[in-house]
Amino acid sequence: MSRIIKIRKGLNIKLKGSAEKVLGTAPASSAYAVRPADFKGLTPRLCVRQGDEVKAGTPVFFDKYRPGIQFVSPVGGTVEAINRGDRRKLLEVVIKPDAKNIHEKYEITDKLLSSREQIIELMQKAGYWPFVVQRPYGIIANPADRPKSIFVSGLDTAPLTVDIAFLLQGQEEHFQKGIDILSRLTEGKVYLGLDADDAASKLNRITNAEITLFTGKHPAGNVGVHIHHIDPVNKGDIVWTMDAQHVAALGRFFTTGTYSAEKIVALCGSKVKRPQYYKITTGASMRAFENLIDHSEDTRYISGDVLTGTNIGKDGYIGFYGNRISVIPEGDKYEFLGWAMPRFGKFSASKSYFSWLTPNRLYDLDTNLNGGERAFVVTNQYEKVLPMDIYPVYLLKAILAEDIDRMEQLGIYELIEEDLALCEFVCTSKIEVQAILRRGIDLMIKEMS
Amino acid sequence: MKILRRFLDKIKPSFEKGGKLSKFHSTFEGFESFLFVPKTVTASGCHIRDSVDLKRTMSVVVLALVPCMLFGMWNVGYQHFLSAGDTSQTLFSTFLFGFLKVLPIIVVSYAVGLGIEFAFAQVRGHEINEGFLVTGMIIPLIMPVEIPLWMVALATAFAVIIGKEIFGGTGMNIWNPALLARAFVFFSYPTHISGDKVWIADGYSGATPLSNAPAGLSDLPAVSDMFFGLIPGSIGETSKVAILLGAALLIFTGTGSWKIMFSGIAGALAVGYLFNAVGGGNSYMSIPPYYHLLMGGLAFGLVFMATDPVSSAQTETGKWIYGFLTGALVVVIRVFNPAYPEGAMLVILLMNTFAPLIDHYVVAANIRRRRNRVAYRAKQNKEIPSN
């Protein structure tokens, strides 16, 4: 019997537009992009030029400081554009797919699978290494490190929840293979966190990993919460994490030897006409989904969930990480005396609104900030939604003061943005918690290297 | 409302940088965001945000203070007519008398405080903070009714400037601003805030239960009078019923910490019972402990001022300690220091001073837990040699 961990703190934000468990094929995309901004802390070095022919799996840029880590084209075609921003910062490499869509192929031998070094080398070469994210810092792992354990979260609790078991349906064998590969990469254990309320899930039969069942409100599905409760990251520790769908993709690659950037995403949110799941190729353009979205008002297109995702705009490209696209209304509207009105339709974790009366109601939230930024005033607000033994406000203040020692003492190694996303959501003072945390992490990386 | 919105949009440019009235940008922003929730959208991090903001939170506290204010107004009239021996007054005329006495104090407190807040916000280029909405309401409620208005103005200015703005505004202050206003009056004009003359309007005198308490039980009013608030005292502090109503709202909405209120009551009762058990020459020591909760400003202070999130302890463990010590020390000061008939004000200010220290030790414990985890792991690794 697997261990069950009950997460008592947290908050479920119930939004309109959850994806129905129906899998469709996404409309064809006329362009795909690889975006360095998807990878935290990366300094890219370009290795293709405009007009170059690429296969699916051909490197387009690599990490300047760790040249082994390659970032590859998701499809076969030609490099259509290389878009740069201020100071020639590389924004995206756009690839126009062709009909042939040739994929890179590699030979997978038993000898290769028995060597940790060769697995890591191939993962880097074939473009699979960016799947491996390390704690601390939430950046792409260093292939030279030996992590004390590897964590995979098999449940999702973020708003507009995605059913991971559904994403992996029919892929269980690949997922198992991926777990087997991961277990070669660490001397410690591979931990798989699963939903305690979904006992029928086929993922419960996965071997080679220690299964822990989680139940509770968001962020019970966050891998950071799993790490904190099972094998916390101390100073000097390295833990690796991988997205569940990426584990399956890794397993598929080591079974077939063919590069593939296919994944399933949920197209969800109140502005989507029929929210459901779609099979896509990473980096597809949002424009492909144009007809599936209600354009009656200003809309925000988010690659990822509404708490942590990236605003990609209606012409943007779907990001490398994440299992959903959330489309919600923009909130650039004034509201007369809003703060003083009863506002029955509004959601709040605090009881100064009336949403506590209707716990099962679904809300259509927009992107309005709902107030102005202030100094920290209200206490015990973050703590209620952070199921970790960490004092978030003290940590944030240490970051603002750029006090490295204190940041370390207060547990910055254990956190990445998604863990504090709910703190930012509930904050009365509208403090940019995630941005501050990232500033702290960047400072740590700079000072500790 | 569209007309109003259109009007604001029309005049807005002249308040922006470079505009004719840019000197009043913060003031304009303050009024605009008061009338309309701004259309600002999220730029980083979470794309959606909770509906709550500081305006809403502060409104809840002001709402929680309303029962105390209304009852206080009525009680001012009631005490006046009681001393005058006039029994012919109706509920309404009693309230009206008090209303006319108290309203000017509230108006002065808000006008002075908000005036200073607006000026500071403009100079600093900040948005206007909502913190004073609460402070401006509490200040009148903890003053005696006979206080001269200029003194209210001076005390409010002191509280806002020295108590808050020099630290950087709401959220940065060390002490509860409203209590500083009272402390200012207490030390600068002692005759206006203690003694018998100040509690009842228009020259009638009447001692508060606190000033009679050292003489022992015989001089105190009935328990029910103290509970319902039919006693002389600061405007808002007398009725425990009104305070309980406010406390219920604060606790329910999570705006005020029930831990501080609860442990404060526990602290007062614990020390009260201890004194009862010890006994001794001081007859104050032997009054029933719950009297301490009914007399003076302890109940009001615990509910509305000790719970101020900015100046109280900020960690949950810290709140238990902070609340308990507040309640306990109030009783100690009342019983042993005849020079200060009311301990609540100074004790809360004292505990505000110590709150960061309490939090420091609570956070230090968290840091130690994290450090021990490393040590524990290192020990484990030594015992099981890795292959």
Coordinates of N, CA and C in Angstrom, one line a residue, chain B residues 68 70-83 91 94 199-200 206-210 212 219-243 294-296:
Chain B
C68 N -19.5 49.9 17.7 CA -18.9 50.6 18.8 C -19.2 52.1 18.7
L70 N -21.7 53.6 17.0 CA -23.1 54.0 17.2 C -23.4 53.9 18.7
F71 N -23.0 52.8 19.4 CA -23.3 52.7 20.8 C -22.6 53.8 21.5
G72 N -21.4 54.1 21.2 CA -20.6 55.2 21.8 C -21.4 56.5 21.8
M73 N -21.9 56.8 20.6 CA -22.7 58.1 20.5 C -23.9 58.1 21.4
W74 N -24.6 57.0 21.4 CA -25.7 56.9 22.3 C -25.3 57.0 23.8
N75 N -24.2 56.4 24.1 CA -23.8 56.3 25.5 C -23.4 57.7 26.0
V76 N -22.8 58.5 25.1 CA -22.4 59.9 25.4 C -23.6 60.7 25.9
G77 N -24.7 60.5 25.1 CA -25.9 61.2 25.5 C -26.5 60.6 26.8
Y78 N -26.5 59.3 26.9 CA -27.0 58.6 28.0 C -26.3 59.1 29.3
Q79 N -25.0 59.1 29.3 CA -24.2 59.5 30.5 C -24.5 60.9 30.8
H80 N -24.6 61.7 29.8 CA -24.8 63.2 30.1 C -26.2 63.4 30.8
F81 N -27.2 62.8 30.2 CA -28.5 63.0 30.8 C -28.7 62.3 32.1
L82 N -27.9 61.2 32.3 CA -28.0 60.5 33.6 C -27.4 61.4 34.7
S83 N -26.2 62.1 34.4 CA -25.6 62.9 35.4 C -26.4 64.2 35.6
L91 N -34.9 57.7 23.0 CA -33.7 57.0 22.4 C -33.0 57.9 21.4
T94 N -31.4 61.1 22.8 CA -30.1 60.7 23.5 C -29.0 60.5 22.5
W199 N -15.0 62.4 31.0 CA -15.7 61.3 30.4 C -17.1 61.6 30.1
I200 N -17.7 62.6 30.7 CA -19.1 62.9 30.5 C -19.2 64.3 29.9
G206 N -17.8 62.1 36.3 CA -18.1 60.8 36.6 C -16.9 59.9 36.4
A207 N -16.5 59.2 37.4 CA -15.3 58.4 37.3 C -15.5 57.2 36.5
T208 N -14.5 56.7 35.8 CA -14.6 55.4 35.1 C -14.4 54.3 36.1
P209 N -14.9 53.1 35.8 CA -14.7 52.0 36.7 C -13.2 51.8 37.0
L210 N -12.4 52.0 36.0 CA -11.0 51.8 36.2 C -10.4 52.6 37.4
N212 N -11.9 53.8 39.8 CA -12.5 53.3 41.1 C -12.0 52.0 41.5
D219 N -17.0 49.9 44.8 CA -17.2 51.1 44.1 C -17.5 50.9 42.6
L220 N -17.5 49.6 42.2 CA -17.6 49.3 40.8 C -19.1 49.2 40.4
P221 N -19.4 49.6 39.1 CA -20.8 49.4 38.7 C -21.2 47.9 38.5
A222 N -22.4 47.7 38.3 CA -22.9 46.3 38.1 C -22.2 45.7 36.9
V223 N -22.0 44.4 36.9 CA -21.4 43.7 35.8 C -22.2 43.9 34.5
S224 N -23.5 43.8 34.6 CA -24.3 44.0 33.4 C -24.1 45.4 32.8
D225 N -24.0 46.4 33.6 CA -23.8 47.7 33.1 C -22.4 47.8 32.4
M226 N -21.4 47.2 32.9 CA -20.1 47.2 32.3 C -20.1 46.4 31.0
F227 N -20.9 45.3 31.0 CA -21.0 44.4 29.8 C -21.7 45.2 28.7
F228 N -22.9 45.7 29.0 CA -23.6 46.4 28.0 C -23.0 47.8 27.7
G229 N -22.2 48.3 28.6 CA -21.5 49.6 28.2 C -22.2 50.8 28.8
L230 N -23.0 50.7 29.8 CA -23.7 51.9 30.4 C -22.8 52.6 31.4
I231 N -21.6 52.8 31.1 CA -20.6 53.3 32.0 C -19.8 54.5 31.3
P232 N -19.2 55.4 32.1 CA -18.4 56.4 31.5 C -17.1 55.7 31.0
G233 N -16.5 56.3 30.0 CA -15.3 55.8 29.4 C -15.0 56.4 28.0
S234 N -14.0 56.0 27.4 CA -13.7 56.5 26.1 C -14.9 56.2 25.2
I235 N -15.1 56.9 24.1 CA -16.3 56.9 23.3 C -16.7 55.5 22.9
G236 N -15.7 54.8 22.3 CA -16.1 53.5 21.7 C -15.8 52.3 22.6
E237 N -15.2 52.4 23.7 CA -14.7 51.3 24.4 C -15.7 50.6 25.4
T238 N -16.8 51.3 25.7 CA -17.6 50.9 26.9 C -18.4 49.6 26.6
S239 N -19.0 49.5 25.5 CA -20.0 48.3 25.3 C -19.2 47.1 24.8
K240 N -19.2 46.1 25.7 CA -18.6 44.8 25.3 C -19.5 44.1 24.2
V241 N -20.8 44.4 24.2 CA -21.6 43.8 23.2 C -21.2 44.3 21.8
A242 N -21.1 45.6 21.7 CA -20.7 46.2 20.4 C -19.3 45.6 20.0
I243 N -18.4 45.5 21.0 CA -17.1 45.0 20.6 C -17.1 43.6 20.2
L294 N -14.1 43.5 31.4 CA -15.2 44.4 31.3 C -14.9 45.9 31.5
M295 N -13.8 46.1 32.2 CA -13.4 47.5 32.5 C -12.5 48.1 31.5
G296 N -12.6 49.4 31.3 CA -11.5 50.1 30.5 C -11.4 49.6 29.1

